Short mmCIF file of N, CA and C in Angstrom, two decimals:
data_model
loop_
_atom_site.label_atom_id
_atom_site.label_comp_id
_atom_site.label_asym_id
_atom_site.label_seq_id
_atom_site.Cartn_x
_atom_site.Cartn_y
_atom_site.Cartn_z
N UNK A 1 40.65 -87.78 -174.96
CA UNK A 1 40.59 -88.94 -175.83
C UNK A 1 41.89 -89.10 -176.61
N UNK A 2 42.42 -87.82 -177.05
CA UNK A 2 44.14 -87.96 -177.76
C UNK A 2 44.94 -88.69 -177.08
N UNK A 3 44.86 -88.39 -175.60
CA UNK A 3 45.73 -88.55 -174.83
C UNK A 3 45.95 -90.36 -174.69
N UNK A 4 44.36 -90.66 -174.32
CA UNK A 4 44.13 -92.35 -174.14
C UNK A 4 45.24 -92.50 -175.69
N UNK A 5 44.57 -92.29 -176.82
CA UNK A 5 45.03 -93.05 -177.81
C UNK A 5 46.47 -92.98 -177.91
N UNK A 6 47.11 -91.88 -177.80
CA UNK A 6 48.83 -91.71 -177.54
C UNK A 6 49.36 -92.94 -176.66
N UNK A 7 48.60 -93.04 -175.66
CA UNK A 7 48.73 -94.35 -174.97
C UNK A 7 48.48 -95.29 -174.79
N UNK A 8 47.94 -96.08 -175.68
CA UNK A 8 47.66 -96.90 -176.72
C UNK A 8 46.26 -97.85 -175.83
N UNK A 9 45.67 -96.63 -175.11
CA UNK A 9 44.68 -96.97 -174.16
C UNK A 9 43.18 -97.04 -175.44
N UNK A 10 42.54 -98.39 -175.99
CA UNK A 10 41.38 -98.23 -176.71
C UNK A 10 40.06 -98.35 -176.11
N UNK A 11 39.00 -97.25 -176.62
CA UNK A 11 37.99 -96.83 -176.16
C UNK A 11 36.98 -97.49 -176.34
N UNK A 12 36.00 -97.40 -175.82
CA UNK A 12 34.48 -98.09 -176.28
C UNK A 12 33.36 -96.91 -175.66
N UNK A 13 33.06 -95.97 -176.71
CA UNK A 13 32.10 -95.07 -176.06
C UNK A 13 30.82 -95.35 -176.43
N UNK A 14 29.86 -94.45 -176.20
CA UNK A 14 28.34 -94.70 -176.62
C UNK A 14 27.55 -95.68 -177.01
N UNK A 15 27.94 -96.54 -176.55
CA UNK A 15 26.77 -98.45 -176.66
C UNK A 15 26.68 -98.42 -175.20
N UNK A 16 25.03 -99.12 -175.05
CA UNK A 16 24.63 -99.39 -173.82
C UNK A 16 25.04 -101.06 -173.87
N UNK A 17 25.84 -101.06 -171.94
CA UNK A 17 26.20 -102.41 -171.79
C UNK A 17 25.12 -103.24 -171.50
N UNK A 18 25.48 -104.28 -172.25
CA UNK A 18 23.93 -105.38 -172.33
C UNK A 18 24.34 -106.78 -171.11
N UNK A 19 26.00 -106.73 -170.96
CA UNK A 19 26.05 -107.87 -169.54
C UNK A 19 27.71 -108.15 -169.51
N UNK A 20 27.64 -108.50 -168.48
CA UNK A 20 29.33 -108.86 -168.16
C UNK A 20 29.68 -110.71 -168.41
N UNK A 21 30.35 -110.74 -168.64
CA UNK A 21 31.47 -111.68 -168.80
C UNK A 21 32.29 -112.67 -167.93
N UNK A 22 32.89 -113.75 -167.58
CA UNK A 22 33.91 -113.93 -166.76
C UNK A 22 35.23 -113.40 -167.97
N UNK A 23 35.05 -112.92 -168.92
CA UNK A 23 36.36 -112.61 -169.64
C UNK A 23 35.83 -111.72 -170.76
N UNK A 24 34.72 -110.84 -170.76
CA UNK A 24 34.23 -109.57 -171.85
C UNK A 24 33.31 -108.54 -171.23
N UNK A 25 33.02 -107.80 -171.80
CA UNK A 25 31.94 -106.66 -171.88
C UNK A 25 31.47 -106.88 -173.17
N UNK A 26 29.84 -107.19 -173.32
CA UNK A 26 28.94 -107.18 -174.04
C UNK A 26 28.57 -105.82 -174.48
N UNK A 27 28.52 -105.09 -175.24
CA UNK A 27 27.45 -103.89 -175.42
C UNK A 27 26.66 -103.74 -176.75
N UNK A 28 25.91 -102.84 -176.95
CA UNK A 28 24.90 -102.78 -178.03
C UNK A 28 25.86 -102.77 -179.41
N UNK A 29 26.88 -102.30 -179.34
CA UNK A 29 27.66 -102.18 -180.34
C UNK A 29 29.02 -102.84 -180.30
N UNK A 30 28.91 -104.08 -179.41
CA UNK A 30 29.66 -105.24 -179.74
C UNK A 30 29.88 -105.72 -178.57
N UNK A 31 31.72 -106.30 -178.67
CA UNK A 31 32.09 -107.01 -177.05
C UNK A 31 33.39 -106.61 -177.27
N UNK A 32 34.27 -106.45 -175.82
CA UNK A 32 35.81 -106.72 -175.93
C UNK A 32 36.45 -107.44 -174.62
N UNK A 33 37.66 -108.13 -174.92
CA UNK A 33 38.25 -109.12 -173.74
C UNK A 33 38.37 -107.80 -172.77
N UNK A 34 38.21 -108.56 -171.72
CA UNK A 34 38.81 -107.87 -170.54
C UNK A 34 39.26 -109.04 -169.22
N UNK A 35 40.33 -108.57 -168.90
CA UNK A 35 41.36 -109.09 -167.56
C UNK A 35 40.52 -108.93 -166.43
N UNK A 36 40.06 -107.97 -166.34
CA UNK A 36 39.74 -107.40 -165.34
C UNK A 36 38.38 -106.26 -165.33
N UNK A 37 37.27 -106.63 -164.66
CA UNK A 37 36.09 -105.55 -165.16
C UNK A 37 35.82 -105.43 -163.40
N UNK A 38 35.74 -103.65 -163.20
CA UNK A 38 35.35 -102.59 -162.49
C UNK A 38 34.20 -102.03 -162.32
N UNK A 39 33.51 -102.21 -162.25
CA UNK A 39 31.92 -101.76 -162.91
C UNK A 39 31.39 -100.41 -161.52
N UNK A 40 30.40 -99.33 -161.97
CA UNK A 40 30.31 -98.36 -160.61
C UNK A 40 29.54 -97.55 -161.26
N UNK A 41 28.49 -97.88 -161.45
CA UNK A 41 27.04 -97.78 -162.52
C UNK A 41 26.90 -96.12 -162.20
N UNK A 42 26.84 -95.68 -161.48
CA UNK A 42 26.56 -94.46 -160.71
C UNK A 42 24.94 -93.83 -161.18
N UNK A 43 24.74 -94.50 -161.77
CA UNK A 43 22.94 -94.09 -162.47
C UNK A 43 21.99 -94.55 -161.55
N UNK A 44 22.07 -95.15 -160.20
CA UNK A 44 20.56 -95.24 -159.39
C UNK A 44 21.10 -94.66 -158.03
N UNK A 45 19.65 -94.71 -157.60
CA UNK A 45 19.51 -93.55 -156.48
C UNK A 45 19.98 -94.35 -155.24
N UNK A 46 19.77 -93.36 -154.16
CA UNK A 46 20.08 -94.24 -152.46
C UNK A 46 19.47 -95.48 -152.33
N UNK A 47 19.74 -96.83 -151.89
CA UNK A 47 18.24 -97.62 -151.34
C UNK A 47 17.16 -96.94 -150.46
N UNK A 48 17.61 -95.91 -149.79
CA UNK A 48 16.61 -95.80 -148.44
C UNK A 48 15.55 -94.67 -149.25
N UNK A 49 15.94 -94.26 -151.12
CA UNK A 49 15.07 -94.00 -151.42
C UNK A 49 13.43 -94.19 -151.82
N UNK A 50 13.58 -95.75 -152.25
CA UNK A 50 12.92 -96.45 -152.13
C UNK A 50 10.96 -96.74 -151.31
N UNK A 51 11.79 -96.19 -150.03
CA UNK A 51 10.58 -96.03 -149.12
C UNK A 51 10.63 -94.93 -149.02
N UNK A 52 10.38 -94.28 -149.67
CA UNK A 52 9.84 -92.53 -149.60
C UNK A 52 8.99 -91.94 -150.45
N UNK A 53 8.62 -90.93 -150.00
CA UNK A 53 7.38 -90.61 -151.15
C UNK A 53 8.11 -89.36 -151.90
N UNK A 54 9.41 -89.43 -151.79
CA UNK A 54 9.95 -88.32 -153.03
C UNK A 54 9.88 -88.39 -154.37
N UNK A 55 9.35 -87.63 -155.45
CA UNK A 55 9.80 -88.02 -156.44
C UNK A 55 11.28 -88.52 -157.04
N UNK A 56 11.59 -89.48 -157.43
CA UNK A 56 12.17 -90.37 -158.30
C UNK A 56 12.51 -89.98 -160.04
N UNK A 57 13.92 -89.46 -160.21
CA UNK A 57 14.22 -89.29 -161.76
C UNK A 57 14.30 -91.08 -162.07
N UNK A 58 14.16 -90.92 -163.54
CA UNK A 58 14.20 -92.53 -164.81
C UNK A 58 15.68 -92.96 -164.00
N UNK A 59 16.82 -92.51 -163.84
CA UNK A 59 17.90 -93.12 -162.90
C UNK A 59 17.70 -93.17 -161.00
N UNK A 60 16.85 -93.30 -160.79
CA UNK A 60 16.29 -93.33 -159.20
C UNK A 60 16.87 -92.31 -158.41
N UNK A 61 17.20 -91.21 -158.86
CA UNK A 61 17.73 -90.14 -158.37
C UNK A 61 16.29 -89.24 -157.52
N UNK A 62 16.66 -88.50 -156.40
CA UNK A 62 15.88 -87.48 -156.29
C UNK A 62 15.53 -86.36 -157.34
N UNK A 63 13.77 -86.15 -157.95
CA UNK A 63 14.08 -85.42 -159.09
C UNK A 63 13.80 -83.83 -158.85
N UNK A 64 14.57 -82.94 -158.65
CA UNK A 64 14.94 -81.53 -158.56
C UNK A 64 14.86 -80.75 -160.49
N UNK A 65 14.37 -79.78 -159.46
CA UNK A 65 14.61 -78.36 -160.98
C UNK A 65 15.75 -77.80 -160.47
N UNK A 66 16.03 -76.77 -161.30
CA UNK A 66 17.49 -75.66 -161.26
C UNK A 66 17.18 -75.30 -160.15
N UNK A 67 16.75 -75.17 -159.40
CA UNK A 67 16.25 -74.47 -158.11
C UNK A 67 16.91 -75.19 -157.10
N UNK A 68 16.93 -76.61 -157.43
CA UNK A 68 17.07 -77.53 -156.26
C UNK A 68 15.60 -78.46 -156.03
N UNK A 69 14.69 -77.70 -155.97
CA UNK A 69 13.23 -77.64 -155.36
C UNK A 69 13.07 -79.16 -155.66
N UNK A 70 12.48 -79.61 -154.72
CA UNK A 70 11.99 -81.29 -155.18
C UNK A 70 10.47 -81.16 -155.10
N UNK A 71 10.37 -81.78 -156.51
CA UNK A 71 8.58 -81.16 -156.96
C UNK A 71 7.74 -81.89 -156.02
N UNK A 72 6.61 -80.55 -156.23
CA UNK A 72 5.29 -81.59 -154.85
C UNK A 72 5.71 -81.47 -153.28
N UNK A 73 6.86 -81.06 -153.10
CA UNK A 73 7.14 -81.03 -151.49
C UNK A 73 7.43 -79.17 -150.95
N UNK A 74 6.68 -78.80 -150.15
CA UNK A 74 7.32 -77.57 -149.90
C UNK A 74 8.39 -77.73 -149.03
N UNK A 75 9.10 -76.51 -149.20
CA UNK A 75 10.35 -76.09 -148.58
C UNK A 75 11.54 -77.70 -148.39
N UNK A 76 10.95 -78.26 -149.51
CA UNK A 76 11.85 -79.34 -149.34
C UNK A 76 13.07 -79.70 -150.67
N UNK A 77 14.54 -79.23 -150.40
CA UNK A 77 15.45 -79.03 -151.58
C UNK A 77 16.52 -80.45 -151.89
N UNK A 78 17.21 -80.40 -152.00
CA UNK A 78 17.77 -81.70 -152.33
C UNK A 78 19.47 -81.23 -153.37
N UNK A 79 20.74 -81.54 -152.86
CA UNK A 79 21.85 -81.55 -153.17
C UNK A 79 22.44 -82.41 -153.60
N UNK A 80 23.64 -82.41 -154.29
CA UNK A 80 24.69 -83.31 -154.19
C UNK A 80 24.26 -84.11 -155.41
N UNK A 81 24.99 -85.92 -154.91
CA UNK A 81 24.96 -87.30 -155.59
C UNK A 81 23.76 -87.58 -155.58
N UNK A 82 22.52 -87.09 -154.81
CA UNK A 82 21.32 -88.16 -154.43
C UNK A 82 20.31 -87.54 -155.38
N UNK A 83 20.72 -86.03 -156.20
CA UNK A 83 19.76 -85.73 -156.61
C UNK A 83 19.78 -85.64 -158.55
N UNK A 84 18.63 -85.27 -159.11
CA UNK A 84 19.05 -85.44 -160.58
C UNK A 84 18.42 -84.13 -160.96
N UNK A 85 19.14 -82.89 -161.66
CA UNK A 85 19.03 -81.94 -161.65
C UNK A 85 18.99 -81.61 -163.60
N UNK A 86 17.85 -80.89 -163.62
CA UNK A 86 18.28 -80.11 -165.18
C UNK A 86 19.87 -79.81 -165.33
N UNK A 87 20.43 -80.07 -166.82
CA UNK A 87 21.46 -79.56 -166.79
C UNK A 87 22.14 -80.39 -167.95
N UNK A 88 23.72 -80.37 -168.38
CA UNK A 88 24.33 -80.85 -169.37
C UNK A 88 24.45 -82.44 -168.71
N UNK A 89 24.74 -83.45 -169.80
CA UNK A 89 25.27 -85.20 -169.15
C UNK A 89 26.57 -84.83 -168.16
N UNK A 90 27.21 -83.95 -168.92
CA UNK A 90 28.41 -83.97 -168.06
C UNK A 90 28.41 -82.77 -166.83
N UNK A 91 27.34 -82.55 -166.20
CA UNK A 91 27.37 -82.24 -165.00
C UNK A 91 27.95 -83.24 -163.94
N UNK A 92 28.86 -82.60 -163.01
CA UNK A 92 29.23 -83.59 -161.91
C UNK A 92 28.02 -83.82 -160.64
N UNK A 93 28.59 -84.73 -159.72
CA UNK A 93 27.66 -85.30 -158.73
C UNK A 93 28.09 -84.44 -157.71
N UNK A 94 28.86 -84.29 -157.37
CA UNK A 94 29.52 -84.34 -155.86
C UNK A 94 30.41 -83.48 -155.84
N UNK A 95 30.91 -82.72 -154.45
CA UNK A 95 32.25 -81.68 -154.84
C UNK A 95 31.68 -80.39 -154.31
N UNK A 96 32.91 -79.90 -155.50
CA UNK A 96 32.47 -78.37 -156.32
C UNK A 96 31.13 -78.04 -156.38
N UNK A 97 30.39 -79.18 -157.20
CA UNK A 97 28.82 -79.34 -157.44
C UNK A 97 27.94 -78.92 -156.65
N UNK A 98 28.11 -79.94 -155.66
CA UNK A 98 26.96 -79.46 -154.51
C UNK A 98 27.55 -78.32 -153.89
N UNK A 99 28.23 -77.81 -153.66
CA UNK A 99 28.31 -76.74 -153.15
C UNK A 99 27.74 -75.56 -153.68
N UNK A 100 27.96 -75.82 -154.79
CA UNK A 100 27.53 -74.73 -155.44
C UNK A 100 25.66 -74.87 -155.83
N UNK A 101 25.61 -75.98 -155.61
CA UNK A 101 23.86 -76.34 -155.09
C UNK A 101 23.51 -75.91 -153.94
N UNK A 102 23.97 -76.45 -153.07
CA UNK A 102 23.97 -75.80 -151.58
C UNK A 102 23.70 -74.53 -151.45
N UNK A 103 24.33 -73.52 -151.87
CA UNK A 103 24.03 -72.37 -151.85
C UNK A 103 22.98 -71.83 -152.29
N UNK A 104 22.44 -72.51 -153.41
CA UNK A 104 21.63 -71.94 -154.02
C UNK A 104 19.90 -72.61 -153.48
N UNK A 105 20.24 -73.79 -152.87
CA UNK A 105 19.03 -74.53 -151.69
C UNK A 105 19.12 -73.52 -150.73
N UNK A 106 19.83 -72.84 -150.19
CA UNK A 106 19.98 -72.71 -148.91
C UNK A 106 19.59 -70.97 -149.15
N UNK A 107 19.61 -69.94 -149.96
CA UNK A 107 19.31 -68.56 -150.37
C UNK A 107 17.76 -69.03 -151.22
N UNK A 108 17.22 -70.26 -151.38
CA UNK A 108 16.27 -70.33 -151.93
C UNK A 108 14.87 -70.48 -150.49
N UNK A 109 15.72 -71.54 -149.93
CA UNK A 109 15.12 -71.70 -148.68
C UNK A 109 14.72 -70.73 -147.14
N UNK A 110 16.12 -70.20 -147.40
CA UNK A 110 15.58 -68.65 -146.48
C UNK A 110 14.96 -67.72 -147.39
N UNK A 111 14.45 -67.41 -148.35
CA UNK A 111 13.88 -66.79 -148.88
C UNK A 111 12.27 -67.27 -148.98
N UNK A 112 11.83 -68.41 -149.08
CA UNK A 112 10.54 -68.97 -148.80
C UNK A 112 10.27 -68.95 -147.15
N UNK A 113 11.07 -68.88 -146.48
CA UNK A 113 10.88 -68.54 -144.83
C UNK A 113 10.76 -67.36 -144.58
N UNK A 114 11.19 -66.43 -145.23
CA UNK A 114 10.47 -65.30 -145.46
C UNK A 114 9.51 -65.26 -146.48
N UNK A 115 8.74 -65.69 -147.09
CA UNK A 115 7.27 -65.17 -147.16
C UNK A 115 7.64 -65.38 -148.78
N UNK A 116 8.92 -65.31 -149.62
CA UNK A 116 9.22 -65.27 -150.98
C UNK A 116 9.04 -66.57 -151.15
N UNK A 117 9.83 -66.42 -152.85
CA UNK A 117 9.49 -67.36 -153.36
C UNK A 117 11.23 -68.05 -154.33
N UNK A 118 12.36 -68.58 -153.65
CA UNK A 118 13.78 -68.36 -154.00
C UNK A 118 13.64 -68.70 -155.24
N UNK A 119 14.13 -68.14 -156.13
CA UNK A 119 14.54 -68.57 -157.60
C UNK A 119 16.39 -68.63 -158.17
N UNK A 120 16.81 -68.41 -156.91
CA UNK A 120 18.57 -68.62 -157.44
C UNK A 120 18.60 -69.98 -158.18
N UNK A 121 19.24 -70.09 -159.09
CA UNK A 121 19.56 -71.36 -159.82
C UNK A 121 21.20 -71.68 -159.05
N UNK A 122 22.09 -72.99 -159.88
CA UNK A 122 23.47 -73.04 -159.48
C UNK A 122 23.82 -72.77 -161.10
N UNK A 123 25.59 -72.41 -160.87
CA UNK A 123 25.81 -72.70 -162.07
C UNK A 123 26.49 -73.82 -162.12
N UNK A 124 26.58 -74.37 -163.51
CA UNK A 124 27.17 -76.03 -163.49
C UNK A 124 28.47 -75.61 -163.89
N UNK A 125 29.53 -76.68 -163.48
CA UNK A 125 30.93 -76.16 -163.35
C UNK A 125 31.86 -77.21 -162.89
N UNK A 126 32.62 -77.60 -163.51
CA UNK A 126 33.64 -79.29 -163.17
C UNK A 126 35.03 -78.33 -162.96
N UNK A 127 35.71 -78.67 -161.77
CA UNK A 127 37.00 -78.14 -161.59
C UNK A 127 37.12 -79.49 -161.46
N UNK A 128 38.55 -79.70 -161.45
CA UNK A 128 39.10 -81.29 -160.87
C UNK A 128 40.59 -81.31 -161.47
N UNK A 129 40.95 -81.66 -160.60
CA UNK A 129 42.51 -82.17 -161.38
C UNK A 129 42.67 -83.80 -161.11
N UNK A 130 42.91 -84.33 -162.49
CA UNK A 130 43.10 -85.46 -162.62
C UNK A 130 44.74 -86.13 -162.24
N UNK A 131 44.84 -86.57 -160.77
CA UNK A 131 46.23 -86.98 -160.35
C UNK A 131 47.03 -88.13 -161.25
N UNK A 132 48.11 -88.05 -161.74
CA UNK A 132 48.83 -89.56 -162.51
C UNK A 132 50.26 -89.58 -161.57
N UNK A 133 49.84 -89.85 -160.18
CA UNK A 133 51.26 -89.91 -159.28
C UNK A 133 51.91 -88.57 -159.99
N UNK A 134 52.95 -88.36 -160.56
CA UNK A 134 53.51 -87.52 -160.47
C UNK A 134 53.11 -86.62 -161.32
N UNK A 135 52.02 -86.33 -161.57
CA UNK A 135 52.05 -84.72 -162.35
C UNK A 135 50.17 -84.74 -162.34
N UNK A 136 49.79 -83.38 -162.55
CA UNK A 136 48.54 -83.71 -162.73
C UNK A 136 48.33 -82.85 -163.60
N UNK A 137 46.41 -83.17 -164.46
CA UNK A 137 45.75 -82.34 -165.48
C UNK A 137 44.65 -81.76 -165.02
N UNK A 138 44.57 -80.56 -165.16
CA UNK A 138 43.50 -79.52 -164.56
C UNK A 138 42.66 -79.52 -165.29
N UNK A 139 41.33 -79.62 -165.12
CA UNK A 139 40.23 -79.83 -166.14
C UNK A 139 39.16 -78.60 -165.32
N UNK A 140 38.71 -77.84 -166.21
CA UNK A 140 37.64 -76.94 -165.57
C UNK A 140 36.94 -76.51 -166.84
N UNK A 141 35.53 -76.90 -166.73
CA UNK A 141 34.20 -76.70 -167.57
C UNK A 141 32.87 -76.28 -167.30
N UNK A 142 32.49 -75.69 -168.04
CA UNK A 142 30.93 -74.87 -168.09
C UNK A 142 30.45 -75.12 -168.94
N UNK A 143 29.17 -74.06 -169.05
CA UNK A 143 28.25 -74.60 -170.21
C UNK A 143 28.98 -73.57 -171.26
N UNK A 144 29.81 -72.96 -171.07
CA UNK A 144 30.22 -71.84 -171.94
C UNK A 144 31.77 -72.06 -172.64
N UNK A 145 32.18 -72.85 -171.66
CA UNK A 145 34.19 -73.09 -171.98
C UNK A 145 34.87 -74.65 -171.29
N UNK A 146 35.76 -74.99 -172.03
CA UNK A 146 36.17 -75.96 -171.69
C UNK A 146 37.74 -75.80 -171.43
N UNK A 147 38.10 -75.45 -170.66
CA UNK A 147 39.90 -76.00 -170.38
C UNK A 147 40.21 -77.01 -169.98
N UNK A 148 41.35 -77.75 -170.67
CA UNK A 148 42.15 -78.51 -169.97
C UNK A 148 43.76 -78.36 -170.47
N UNK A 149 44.38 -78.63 -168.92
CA UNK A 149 45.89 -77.87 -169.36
C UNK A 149 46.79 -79.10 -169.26
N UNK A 150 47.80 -79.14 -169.83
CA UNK A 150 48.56 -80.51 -169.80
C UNK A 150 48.87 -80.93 -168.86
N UNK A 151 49.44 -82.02 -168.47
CA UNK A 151 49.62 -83.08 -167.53
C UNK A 151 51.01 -82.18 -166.78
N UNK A 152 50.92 -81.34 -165.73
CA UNK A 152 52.64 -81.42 -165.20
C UNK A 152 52.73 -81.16 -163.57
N UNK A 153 53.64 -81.18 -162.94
CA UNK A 153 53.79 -81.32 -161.86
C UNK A 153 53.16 -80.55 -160.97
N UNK A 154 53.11 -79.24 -160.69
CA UNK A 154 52.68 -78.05 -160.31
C UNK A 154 51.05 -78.91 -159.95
N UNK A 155 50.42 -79.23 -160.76
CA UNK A 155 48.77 -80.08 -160.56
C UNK A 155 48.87 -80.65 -159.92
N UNK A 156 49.85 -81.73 -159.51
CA UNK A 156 50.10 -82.66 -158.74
C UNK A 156 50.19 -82.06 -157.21
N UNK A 157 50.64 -81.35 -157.20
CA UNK A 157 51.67 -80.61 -155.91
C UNK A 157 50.80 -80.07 -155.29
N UNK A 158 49.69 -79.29 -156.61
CA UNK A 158 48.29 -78.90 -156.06
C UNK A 158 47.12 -79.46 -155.24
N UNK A 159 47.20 -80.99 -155.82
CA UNK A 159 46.23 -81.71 -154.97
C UNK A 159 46.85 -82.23 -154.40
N UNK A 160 47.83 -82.64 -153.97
CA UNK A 160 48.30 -83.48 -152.90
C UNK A 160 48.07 -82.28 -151.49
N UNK A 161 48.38 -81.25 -151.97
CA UNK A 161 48.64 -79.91 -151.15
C UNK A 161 47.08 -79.67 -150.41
N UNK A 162 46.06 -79.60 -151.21
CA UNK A 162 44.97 -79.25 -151.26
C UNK A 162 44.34 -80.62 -150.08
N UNK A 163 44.63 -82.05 -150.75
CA UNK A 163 44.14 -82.85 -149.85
C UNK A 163 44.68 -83.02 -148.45
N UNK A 164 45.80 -82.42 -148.41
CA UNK A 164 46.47 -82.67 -146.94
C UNK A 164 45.60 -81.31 -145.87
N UNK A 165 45.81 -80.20 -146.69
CA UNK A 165 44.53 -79.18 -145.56
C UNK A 165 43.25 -79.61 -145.68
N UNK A 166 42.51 -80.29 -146.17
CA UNK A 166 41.21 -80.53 -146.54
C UNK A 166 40.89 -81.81 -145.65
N UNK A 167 41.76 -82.74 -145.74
CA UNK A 167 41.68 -83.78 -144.73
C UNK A 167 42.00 -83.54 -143.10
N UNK A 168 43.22 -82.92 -142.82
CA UNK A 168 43.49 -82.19 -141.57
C UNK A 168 42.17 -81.56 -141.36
N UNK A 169 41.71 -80.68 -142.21
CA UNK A 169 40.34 -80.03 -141.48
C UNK A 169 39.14 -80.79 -141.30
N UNK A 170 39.07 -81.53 -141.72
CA UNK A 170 37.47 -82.91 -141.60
C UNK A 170 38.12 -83.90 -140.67
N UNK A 171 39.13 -83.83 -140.12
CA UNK A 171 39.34 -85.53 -139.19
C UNK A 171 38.81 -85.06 -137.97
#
């Protein structure tokens, strides 16, 4: 948030938006001009959830415990963006995230195929480096610590680096 304001970038946090504009954003705690509005709600679930008999979180998410477990269904777990999991607001969707869900579906799930009953939880955890073309900021958080390290090149070099093996390996 220092950083926005150093850059004379102004905020509008915590009001729910009440409607868009051809030239504002409305919210509970006022309005401001905008050039240009982006909108990418990320709060509802798949459509093809819809026709299913999964339970449904208040944001149309698949609704999972720490487990993964999607209530009412056996041996049936649920990862990633599609699902809505106990945990802090600022848990991420996707990534790091599910992986580290994944694992813990997947040691929960062979463990009920054997005859148990899995109780591994994930832990919640945001790595990410935020790219600005030439330099980047490393952000990594838990429920326990928060780092973030300044904006410099080395970050940059990192993800550009990182996305070039990561893409080579998925094409």
């Amino acid at each position: 948030m220092a950083r926005m304001q150093r850059q004379g970038i102004e905020t509008h946090l915590g009001h729910k938006m009440l409607r868009f504009e051809a030239d504002k954003v409305v919210t509970e705690g006022g309005e401001f001009a905008a050039d240009l509005i982006l909108f990418m709600p990320g709060l509802t679930g798949p459509a093809w959830l819809e026709h299913s008999a999964l339970p449904r979180s208040p944001g149309g998410m698949v609704a999972a415990d720490a487990q993964c477990r999607v209530a009412g269904f056996e041996r049936v777990y649920v990862v990633g963006d599609s699902g809505s999991f106990p945990g802090p607001d600022w848990m991420p969707k996707q990534a790091h995230m599910a992986d580290l869900q994944a694992e813990a579906a997947a040691h929960n799930l062979l463990a009920e195929l054997a005859g148990g009953r899995g109780e591994r939880g994930f832990k919640v955890e945001l790595v990410c480096i935020i790219d600005a073309i030439d330099q980047g900021t490393l952000v990594y958080r838990t429920e326990q610590q928060q780092i973030v390290l300044p904006p410099n090149r080395l970050m940059h070099w990192a993800k550009r680096s990182f996305e070039r093996r990561y893409l080579r390996h998925y094409q």
